[in-house]
Short mmCIF file of C-alpha atoms in Angstrom, two decimals:
data_model
loop_
_atom_site.label_atom_id
_atom_site.label_comp_id
_atom_site.label_asym_id
_atom_site.label_seq_id
_atom_site.Cartn_x
_atom_site.Cartn_y
_atom_site.Cartn_z
CA MET A 1 22.49 101.97 123.23
CA LEU A 2 21.60 100.48 126.50
CA SER A 3 22.50 96.93 127.40
CA ALA A 4 20.14 94.41 128.48
CA GLU A 5 21.13 94.58 132.17
CA GLU A 6 20.75 98.32 132.17
CA ILE A 7 17.28 98.29 130.65
CA LEU A 8 16.31 95.61 133.23
CA CYS A 9 17.56 97.70 136.17
CA SER A 10 15.81 100.82 134.75
CA THR A 11 12.47 98.97 134.35
CA GLN A 12 12.81 97.60 137.94
CA GLN A 13 13.27 101.17 139.07
CA VAL A 14 10.28 102.27 137.13
CA ILE A 15 8.09 99.52 138.42
CA ALA A 16 9.08 100.59 141.98
CA GLY A 17 8.28 104.31 141.27
CA LEU A 18 4.91 103.34 139.56
CA GLU A 19 4.03 101.18 142.48
CA ALA A 20 4.93 104.08 145.04
CA LEU A 21 2.85 106.50 142.90
CA ARG A 22 -0.02 104.00 142.66
CA GLY A 23 -0.06 103.81 146.45
CA GLU A 24 -0.04 107.79 146.74
CA ASN A 25 -2.96 107.95 144.13
CA ARG A 26 -4.95 105.33 146.00
CA GLY A 27 -4.56 107.25 149.11
CA LEU A 28 -5.71 110.37 147.49
CA LEU A 29 -8.65 108.77 145.97
CA GLU A 30 -9.76 107.48 149.29
CA SER A 31 -9.46 110.77 150.88
CA LEU A 32 -11.55 112.30 148.19
CA GLN A 33 -14.09 109.56 148.13
CA GLU A 34 -15.36 110.29 151.75
CA PRO A 35 -16.51 113.78 151.16
CA LEU A 36 -18.13 112.84 147.85
CA GLU A 37 -20.21 110.18 149.46
CA SER A 38 -21.60 112.73 152.10
CA GLN A 39 -22.40 115.32 149.50
CA PRO A 40 -25.96 115.16 147.72
CA ALA A 41 -26.24 114.06 144.13
CA SER A 42 -26.96 117.65 143.00
CA GLU A 43 -23.47 118.59 143.74
CA SER A 44 -21.82 115.72 141.93
CA GLY A 45 -20.01 118.10 139.36
CA SER A 46 -18.02 119.64 142.09
CA VAL A 47 -14.21 120.01 142.10
CA GLU A 48 -13.67 116.86 144.19
CA GLN A 49 -15.40 114.71 141.69
CA GLU A 50 -13.15 116.08 138.98
CA LYS A 51 -10.24 115.42 141.11
CA SER A 52 -11.38 111.95 141.66
CA GLY A 53 -11.75 111.37 138.12
CA ILE A 54 -8.33 112.63 137.35
CA ILE A 55 -6.87 110.38 140.01
CA ARG A 56 -8.61 107.32 138.63
CA GLN A 57 -7.25 107.99 135.20
CA SER A 58 -3.91 108.35 136.52
CA LEU A 59 -4.41 105.14 138.50
CA GLU A 60 -5.32 103.35 135.35
CA ARG A 61 -2.38 104.65 133.37
CA ILE A 62 -0.18 103.66 136.29
CA GLU A 63 -1.64 100.18 136.38
CA LEU A 64 -1.06 99.91 132.53
CA GLY A 65 2.50 100.91 133.08
CA LEU A 66 3.10 98.48 135.62
CA SER A 67 1.50 95.76 133.53
CA GLU A 68 3.74 96.73 130.75
CA ALA A 69 6.82 96.69 132.89
CA GLN A 70 5.83 93.39 134.32
CA VAL A 71 5.39 91.96 130.92
CA MET A 72 8.98 93.32 130.17
CA MET A 73 10.26 91.74 133.24
CA ALA A 74 8.66 88.46 132.22
CA LEU A 75 9.95 88.73 128.74
CA SER A 76 13.47 89.53 130.00
CA ALA A 77 13.17 86.39 132.12
CA HIS A 78 12.23 84.38 129.43
CA LEU A 79 14.80 85.52 127.03
CA GLY A 80 17.25 84.75 129.80
CA SER A 81 16.09 81.19 130.11
CA LEU A 82 16.17 80.98 126.42
CA GLU A 83 19.80 82.12 126.27
CA ALA A 84 20.68 79.68 129.08
CA GLU A 85 18.93 76.80 127.17
CA LYS A 86 20.80 77.89 124.06
CA GLN A 87 24.18 77.89 125.77
CA LYS A 88 23.34 74.39 127.20
CA LEU A 89 22.54 73.12 123.80
CA ARG A 90 25.71 74.68 122.34
CA ALA A 91 27.61 72.80 125.10
CA GLN A 92 25.84 69.52 124.24
CA VAL A 93 26.57 70.13 120.49
CA ARG A 94 30.24 70.70 121.17
CA ARG A 95 30.33 67.59 123.43
CA LEU A 96 28.66 65.59 120.67
CA CYS A 97 31.12 66.81 118.03
CA GLN A 98 34.03 65.90 120.31
CA GLU A 99 32.45 62.39 120.78
CA ASN A 100 31.85 62.12 116.97
CA GLN A 101 35.56 62.90 116.27
CA TRP A 102 36.79 60.49 118.78
CA LEU A 103 34.59 57.87 117.38
CA ARG A 104 35.77 58.72 114.00
CA ASP A 105 39.32 58.39 115.18
CA GLU A 106 38.56 55.09 116.78
CA LEU A 107 36.93 53.79 113.67
CA ALA A 108 39.86 54.82 111.37
CA GLY A 109 42.39 53.22 113.85
CA ALA A 110 40.20 50.12 113.79
CA GLN A 111 40.18 49.92 110.02
CA GLN A 112 43.94 50.45 109.95
CA ARG A 113 44.52 47.70 112.35
CA LEU A 114 42.15 45.41 110.40
CA GLN A 115 44.10 46.15 107.18
CA ASP A 116 47.33 45.55 108.83
CA ARG A 117 46.10 42.19 110.19
CA GLU A 118 44.67 41.19 106.73
CA GLN A 119 48.10 42.05 105.15
CA GLU A 120 50.00 40.01 107.78
CA LEU A 121 47.52 37.17 107.16
CA VAL A 122 48.14 37.21 103.67
CA THR A 123 51.94 37.50 104.09
CA LEU A 124 51.82 34.60 106.42
CA GLU A 125 49.66 32.46 103.99
CA GLU A 126 52.16 33.25 101.26
CA GLN A 127 54.96 32.36 103.51
CA ASN A 128 53.40 29.24 104.49
CA LYS A 129 52.87 28.29 100.99
CA HIS A 130 56.46 29.07 100.13
CA LEU A 131 57.69 27.10 103.09
CA GLN A 132 55.63 24.17 102.02
CA PHE A 133 56.94 24.46 98.54
CA MET A 134 60.50 24.69 99.60
CA SER A 135 59.98 21.71 101.96
CA SER A 136 58.66 19.84 98.97
CA ILE A 137 61.82 20.58 96.74
CA ARG A 138 64.24 20.09 99.62
CA LYS A 139 65.16 16.75 97.99
CA TYR A 140 66.93 18.54 95.35
CA ASP A 141 69.61 19.77 98.00
CA LEU A 142 70.56 15.97 98.19
CA GLU A 143 70.34 15.40 94.47
CA GLU A 144 72.25 18.34 93.24
CA PRO A 145 75.78 19.21 94.18
CA GLN A 146 76.82 22.47 95.96
CA LEU A 147 77.23 25.10 93.30
CA ASP A 148 79.95 27.74 93.69
CA ASP A 149 82.42 29.32 91.60
CA LYS A 150 84.70 26.06 91.68
CA ASP A 151 84.77 23.49 88.89
CA THR A 152 82.57 20.53 89.76
CA SER A 153 82.72 18.60 86.44
CA SER A 154 83.20 14.98 86.49
CA THR A 155 86.77 13.53 85.92
CA LYS A 156 85.19 10.92 83.76
CA GLU A 157 83.78 13.17 81.03
CA SER A 158 83.24 11.82 77.56
CA LEU A 159 85.97 12.61 75.15
CA ASP A 160 83.25 14.03 72.86
CA ASP A 161 83.47 17.16 75.16
CA LEU A 162 87.22 17.45 74.54
CA PHE A 163 86.94 17.17 70.71
CA PRO A 164 83.84 19.16 69.43
CA ALA A 165 82.73 18.88 65.82
CA GLU A 166 83.94 21.49 63.33
CA ASP A 167 80.88 23.65 63.61
CA GLU A 168 81.13 23.50 67.37
CA GLU A 169 84.70 24.46 67.79
CA GLN A 170 83.92 28.00 69.04
CA SER A 171 84.79 29.05 72.53
CA GLN A 172 82.20 29.05 75.21
CA MET A 173 82.67 32.61 75.43
CA SER A 174 81.57 33.51 71.81
CA GLN A 175 78.75 30.82 71.51
CA PRO A 176 75.64 30.60 73.77
CA HIS A 177 74.97 27.31 75.39
CA HIS A 178 71.89 25.81 77.06
CA SER A 179 71.45 26.62 80.71
CA SER A 180 74.48 28.89 81.23
CA ALA A 181 73.05 29.51 84.70
CA ALA A 182 73.45 25.80 85.47
CA ALA A 183 76.92 25.95 84.31
CA ALA A 184 77.74 29.23 85.93
CA ALA A 185 79.71 27.79 88.82
CA GLN A 186 81.88 26.06 86.25
CA GLN A 187 82.62 29.27 84.43
CA GLY A 188 83.89 31.23 87.27
CA GLY A 189 80.43 31.81 88.82
CA TYR A 190 79.63 33.24 92.22
CA GLU A 191 79.54 32.15 95.76
CA ILE A 192 76.09 30.98 97.04
CA PRO A 193 75.34 31.64 100.71
CA ALA A 194 73.91 28.45 102.52
CA ARG A 195 70.50 30.11 103.12
CA LEU A 196 70.14 30.76 99.37
CA ARG A 197 71.49 27.46 98.11
CA THR A 198 68.03 25.71 97.98
CA LEU A 199 66.39 28.49 96.12
CA HIS A 200 69.41 28.68 93.73
CA ASN A 201 69.42 25.04 92.92
CA LEU A 202 65.63 25.27 92.24
CA VAL A 203 66.15 28.20 89.79
CA ILE A 204 68.98 26.35 88.16
CA GLN A 205 66.78 23.33 87.54
CA TYR A 206 63.99 25.44 86.17
CA ALA A 207 66.51 27.24 84.02
CA SER A 208 67.92 24.04 82.73
CA GLN A 209 64.49 22.84 81.74
CA GLY A 210 63.79 26.16 79.96
CA ARG A 211 61.05 27.16 82.32
CA TYR A 212 62.10 30.76 82.50
CA GLU A 213 58.37 31.71 83.31
CA VAL A 214 58.84 30.11 86.64
CA ALA A 215 62.40 30.77 87.25
CA VAL A 216 62.48 34.47 86.59
CA PRO A 217 59.33 35.26 88.98
CA LEU A 218 60.84 33.14 91.62
CA CYS A 219 64.19 35.14 91.47
CA LYS A 220 62.37 38.42 91.53
CA GLN A 221 60.21 37.45 94.40
CA ALA A 222 63.25 36.45 96.38
CA LEU A 223 65.18 39.57 95.46
CA GLU A 224 62.26 41.66 96.52
CA ASP A 225 62.04 39.89 99.95
CA LEU A 226 65.78 40.26 100.43
CA GLU A 227 65.60 43.92 99.68
CA LYS A 228 62.82 44.54 102.17
CA SER A 229 64.54 42.40 104.91
CA SER A 230 68.20 43.32 104.39
CA GLY A 231 68.33 46.46 102.20
CA HIS A 232 69.49 46.81 98.68
CA THR A 233 73.21 46.85 99.49
CA HIS A 234 73.28 43.54 101.31
CA PRO A 235 75.79 40.91 99.79
CA ASP A 236 72.93 38.42 99.49
CA VAL A 237 70.99 40.84 97.25
CA ALA A 238 74.09 40.87 94.98
CA THR A 239 74.06 37.09 94.95
CA MET A 240 70.22 37.07 93.82
CA LEU A 241 71.31 39.62 91.25
CA ASN A 242 73.84 37.33 89.81
CA ILE A 243 71.44 34.54 89.74
CA LEU A 244 68.95 36.42 88.05
CA ALA A 245 71.35 37.87 85.58
CA LEU A 246 72.51 34.30 84.58
CA VAL A 247 68.93 33.38 83.95
CA TYR A 248 68.49 36.31 81.65
CA ARG A 249 71.66 35.53 80.04
CA ASP A 250 70.29 32.15 79.22
CA GLN A 251 67.34 33.96 77.55
CA ASN A 252 69.75 36.17 75.49
CA LYS A 253 68.54 39.14 77.49
CA TYR A 254 72.02 40.58 77.59
CA LYS A 255 71.24 44.16 78.33
CA GLU A 256 69.16 43.29 81.45
CA ALA A 257 71.79 40.84 82.52
CA ALA A 258 74.59 43.30 82.17
CA ASN A 259 72.68 45.92 84.32
CA LEU A 260 72.13 43.33 87.09
CA LEU A 261 75.68 42.32 87.06
CA ASN A 262 77.01 45.89 87.21
CA ASP A 263 74.65 46.40 90.21
CA ALA A 264 75.88 43.29 91.94
CA LEU A 265 79.51 44.35 91.35
CA ALA A 266 78.85 47.72 92.86
CA ILE A 267 77.18 46.08 95.92
CA ARG A 268 79.94 43.50 96.35
CA GLU A 269 82.77 46.16 95.91
CA LYS A 270 81.12 48.39 98.58
CA THR A 271 80.30 45.67 101.20
CA LEU A 272 82.99 43.03 100.75
CA GLY A 273 85.97 45.01 99.26
CA ILE A 274 87.38 45.35 95.84
CA ASP A 275 89.70 42.32 96.47
CA HIS A 276 87.11 39.90 97.61
CA PRO A 277 86.71 36.58 95.62
CA ALA A 278 83.16 37.28 95.18
CA VAL A 279 84.04 40.44 93.22
CA ALA A 280 86.16 38.41 91.03
CA ALA A 281 83.35 35.99 90.34
CA THR A 282 80.99 38.82 89.30
CA LEU A 283 83.79 40.23 87.18
CA ASN A 284 84.22 36.92 85.46
CA ASN A 285 80.49 36.54 84.79
CA LEU A 286 80.32 40.08 83.31
CA ALA A 287 83.32 39.30 81.10
CA VAL A 288 81.68 36.06 79.90
CA LEU A 289 78.45 38.10 79.09
CA TYR A 290 80.49 40.62 77.09
CA GLY A 291 82.29 37.71 75.43
CA LYS A 292 78.95 36.18 74.29
CA ARG A 293 78.05 39.55 72.80
CA GLY A 294 81.26 39.76 70.90
CA LYS A 295 82.68 42.63 72.97
CA TYR A 296 85.98 41.12 73.67
CA LYS A 297 87.87 44.22 74.15
CA GLU A 298 85.30 45.30 76.92
CA ALA A 299 85.56 41.79 78.48
CA GLU A 300 89.41 41.41 78.51
CA PRO A 301 90.13 44.03 81.24
CA LEU A 302 87.28 42.62 83.35
CA CYS A 303 88.77 39.11 82.97
CA LYS A 304 92.42 40.58 83.79
CA ARG A 305 91.11 42.21 86.89
CA ALA A 306 89.31 38.99 88.19
CA LEU A 307 92.59 37.19 87.45
CA GLU A 308 94.59 39.78 89.53
CA ILE A 309 92.09 39.37 92.39
CA ARG A 310 92.30 35.56 92.50
CA GLU A 311 96.01 35.76 92.31
CA LYS A 312 96.19 38.01 95.21
CA VAL A 313 93.78 36.17 97.38
CA LEU A 314 94.21 32.54 96.45
CA GLY A 315 97.76 32.53 95.24
CA THR A 316 99.28 32.31 91.75
CA ASP A 317 99.06 28.45 91.59
CA HIS A 318 95.42 28.02 92.62
CA PRO A 319 93.19 25.97 90.33
CA ASP A 320 90.70 28.88 90.10
CA VAL A 321 93.52 31.04 88.85
CA ALA A 322 93.96 28.56 86.15
CA LYS A 323 90.40 28.50 85.36
CA GLN A 324 90.48 32.29 84.95
CA LEU A 325 93.56 32.00 82.66
CA ASN A 326 91.52 29.71 80.50
CA ASN A 327 88.70 32.25 80.24
CA LEU A 328 91.27 35.10 79.59
CA ALA A 329 92.94 33.04 76.76
CA LEU A 330 89.61 32.40 75.08
CA LEU A 331 88.99 36.13 75.05
CA CYS A 332 92.53 36.80 73.53
CA GLN A 333 92.05 34.07 71.05
CA ASN A 334 88.91 35.67 69.62
CA GLN A 335 91.08 38.79 69.21
CA GLY A 336 93.96 36.85 67.45
CA LYS A 337 96.39 37.51 70.26
CA TYR A 338 97.73 34.02 69.87
CA GLN A 339 101.17 34.66 71.70
CA GLU A 340 99.24 35.68 74.82
CA VAL A 341 96.92 32.82 74.38
CA GLU A 342 99.75 30.34 74.39
CA GLN A 343 101.13 31.91 77.43
CA TYR A 344 98.00 31.77 79.41
CA TYR A 345 97.04 28.19 78.33
CA GLU A 346 100.61 26.87 79.27
CA ARG A 347 100.45 28.57 82.58
CA ALA A 348 96.99 27.11 83.34
CA LEU A 349 98.15 23.68 82.15
CA HIS A 350 101.15 23.87 84.55
CA ILE A 351 98.91 24.68 87.54
CA TYR A 352 96.34 21.99 86.81
CA GLN A 353 99.16 19.41 86.24
CA SER A 354 100.93 20.34 89.57
CA LYS A 355 97.84 20.84 91.63
CA LEU A 356 95.35 18.33 90.46
CA GLY A 357 97.50 15.79 88.78
CA PRO A 358 98.01 14.73 85.08
CA ASP A 359 94.83 12.68 84.94
CA ASP A 360 92.41 15.48 85.97
CA ALA A 361 89.84 16.49 83.30
CA ASN A 362 90.96 20.11 83.28
CA VAL A 363 94.40 19.06 82.02
CA ALA A 364 92.77 17.40 78.89
CA LYS A 365 90.54 20.42 78.45
CA THR A 366 93.44 22.81 78.62
CA LYS A 367 95.43 20.69 76.21
CA ASN A 368 92.56 20.55 73.83
CA ASN A 369 92.21 24.40 73.99
CA LEU A 370 95.91 24.94 73.37
CA ALA A 371 95.79 22.35 70.54
CA SER A 372 93.03 24.51 68.92
CA CYS A 373 94.99 27.55 69.11
CA TYR A 374 97.88 25.77 67.39
CA LEU A 375 95.50 24.74 64.68
CA LYS A 376 94.19 28.38 64.17
CA GLN A 377 97.83 29.37 63.70
CA GLY A 378 98.72 26.60 61.37
CA LYS A 379 101.02 24.87 64.01
CA TYR A 380 99.78 21.34 62.98
CA ARG A 381 102.55 19.25 64.49
CA GLN A 382 102.31 20.99 67.79
CA ALA A 383 98.47 20.41 67.78
CA GLU A 384 99.08 16.84 66.62
CA ALA A 385 101.47 16.12 69.55
CA LEU A 386 99.00 17.53 72.02
CA TYR A 387 96.05 15.63 70.60
CA LYS A 388 98.03 12.38 70.83
CA GLU A 389 98.90 12.99 74.50
CA ILE A 390 95.24 13.59 75.21
CA LEU A 391 94.01 10.41 73.44
CA THR A 392 96.85 8.27 74.80
CA ARG A 393 96.29 9.57 78.34
CA ALA A 394 92.47 9.12 77.99
CA HIS A 395 92.80 5.58 76.50
CA GLU A 396 95.28 4.43 79.26
CA LYS A 397 92.92 5.96 82.00
CA GLU A 398 89.74 4.25 80.55
CA PHE A 399 90.97 0.94 79.13
CA GLY A 400 94.71 0.35 80.39
CA SER A 401 98.10 0.96 78.94
CA VAL A 402 98.96 0.35 75.21
CA GLU A 403 101.22 -2.67 74.90
CA GLY A 404 104.09 -3.26 72.53
CA ASP A 405 101.93 -4.90 69.68
CA GLY A 406 99.59 -1.83 69.65
CA ARG A 407 96.67 -3.82 71.07
CA PRO A 408 95.10 -2.40 74.26
CA SER A 409 95.29 -4.22 77.58
CA TRP A 410 91.91 -4.13 79.33
CA SER A 411 91.69 -3.45 82.86
CA GLY A 412 89.00 -5.30 84.74
CA ALA A 413 88.70 -8.09 82.35
CA GLU A 414 87.01 -11.32 83.61
CA ASP A 415 87.90 -14.77 82.24
CA SER A 416 84.70 -16.76 81.86
CA GLY A 417 86.59 -20.13 81.62
CA SER A 418 84.61 -21.06 78.48
CA ASP A 419 87.28 -19.80 75.73
CA GLN A 420 89.50 -22.67 75.07
CA ASP A 421 91.81 -20.62 72.76
CA GLY A 422 93.30 -18.80 75.53
CA GLY A 423 91.14 -15.56 74.65
CA SER A 424 88.96 -13.80 77.26
CA ASN A 425 85.75 -11.99 77.32
CA LEU A 426 86.33 -8.37 77.65
CA LYS A 427 84.01 -6.34 79.74
CA ARG A 428 83.95 -2.95 77.89
CA SER A 429 82.70 0.27 79.35
CA GLY A 430 79.60 1.87 77.98
CA SER A 431 81.60 4.83 76.88
CA PHE A 432 83.75 2.80 74.30
CA THR A 433 81.61 3.87 71.40
CA LYS A 434 81.92 7.53 72.38
CA LEU A 435 85.68 7.11 72.81
CA ARG A 436 86.07 5.46 69.56
CA GLU A 437 83.99 8.14 67.78
CA SER A 438 85.95 10.98 69.38
CA ILE A 439 89.28 9.44 68.37
CA ARG A 440 88.07 8.94 64.96
CA ARG A 441 86.72 12.36 64.48
CA SER A 442 89.86 13.97 65.98
CA SER A 443 92.09 11.92 63.66
CA GLU A 444 90.21 12.81 60.59
CA LYS A 445 90.34 16.39 61.36
CA LEU A 446 94.08 16.26 61.78
CA VAL A 447 94.52 14.37 58.50
CA ARG A 448 92.33 17.05 56.67
CA LYS A 449 94.54 19.79 58.20
CA LEU A 450 97.81 18.06 57.31
CA LYS A 451 96.69 17.16 53.70
CA GLY A 452 95.69 20.68 53.08
CA VAL A 453 99.18 22.15 53.63
CA GLY A 454 100.96 19.35 51.91
CA MET A 455 103.01 18.24 54.81
CA GLU A 456 105.47 15.17 54.42
CA GLU A 457 103.57 13.22 57.18
CA THR A 458 100.05 13.41 55.99
CA THR A 459 98.33 10.85 58.45
CA PRO A 460 98.87 10.42 62.21
CA ARG A 461 100.87 7.44 63.01
CA ASN A 462 97.94 6.33 65.36
CA ALA A 463 94.89 7.53 63.57
CA GLY A 464 92.50 5.01 64.82
#
């Protein structure tokens, strides 16, 4: 098979040969034409005429060959121009495809940037709403005290809290109470970073109102934001896990709360160290949770470990150590380990009296817990002595010392000047009714206990 270039070259050679042949034949025809014109017509069939006819036929065929060769050359030139146009069109198509792909890439990039800007806009709007909301609730920072794992209960609590009714005399570790999240700090809670305190106070307020449908999403959103910004292993994430766990504990979702507390414990041990006070706080929260579920054997080692950490970090005579001793005593009491319970309460009582003074509310609470332990063992005289100490101390602190005739001397009494019999108008505190009811209730309980065992002294000497 010949290529197109070879065919074209051969055609050109043929054309050149045909043109030369045509010139020769024309020359021969002209040389033959002169004698024919001089001859008469009768001699027209001569040899010259025959040769002239043959030459003319050859010229016709040569002309036909040249025409065909020229057609082939024109066709070749046309095909060449078509191929060039085809290549040009292919180049344009490739350029258009490249431009199209570039435009597609530009469009995709523009769409991605638009989507990113829309997400940023939505995020900024949500942050703006959150900041406005946080600004509107900033007043709670002024209204609510700072919550940490220290006891912030008032020193002027009602004595009703010291002497619960018969059906309420279970420990706080075995009975659920309303808004345990709000009281988490008082029960060996957790440390709250400054930047999370406002959010924590808000969650506590919602939980105390029973508005868990607001408190739980608020905690989850804050937890998600912290994990995105700081990572899952940041100590602030552990703090939010503690807060959410306490809210779940309020809702009796103990399994979810336990998972969160274990996660928080692992984070704090990894980032803060196994002997950090925050680790002790999480251990205490986990022990309280197990205590509420009645798993006292699982809770006791957690509480003991928290006690060891507090003793190591804070010292053996710190009030937080006494608080941990109280919690450990409650766990042991629910297991019937009364000898250990007495030791823990006596040690906690010694710490409170030496560090906070005999008038601190924790002293009265610990004495009340110890007296309750004595009652459960049938040690009624020891329990009676403690209850009398609590009542006497509370009475003297609230109303003044008891004089020799047994009548109270009221502090802060004002003489109106209108009583001619030497009496005075006594300005009584609003908590007098509660005090009287507490004393009456406690005294009646002791009387029932003493009568039940047939003791010689069946009634307290100062029952009322």
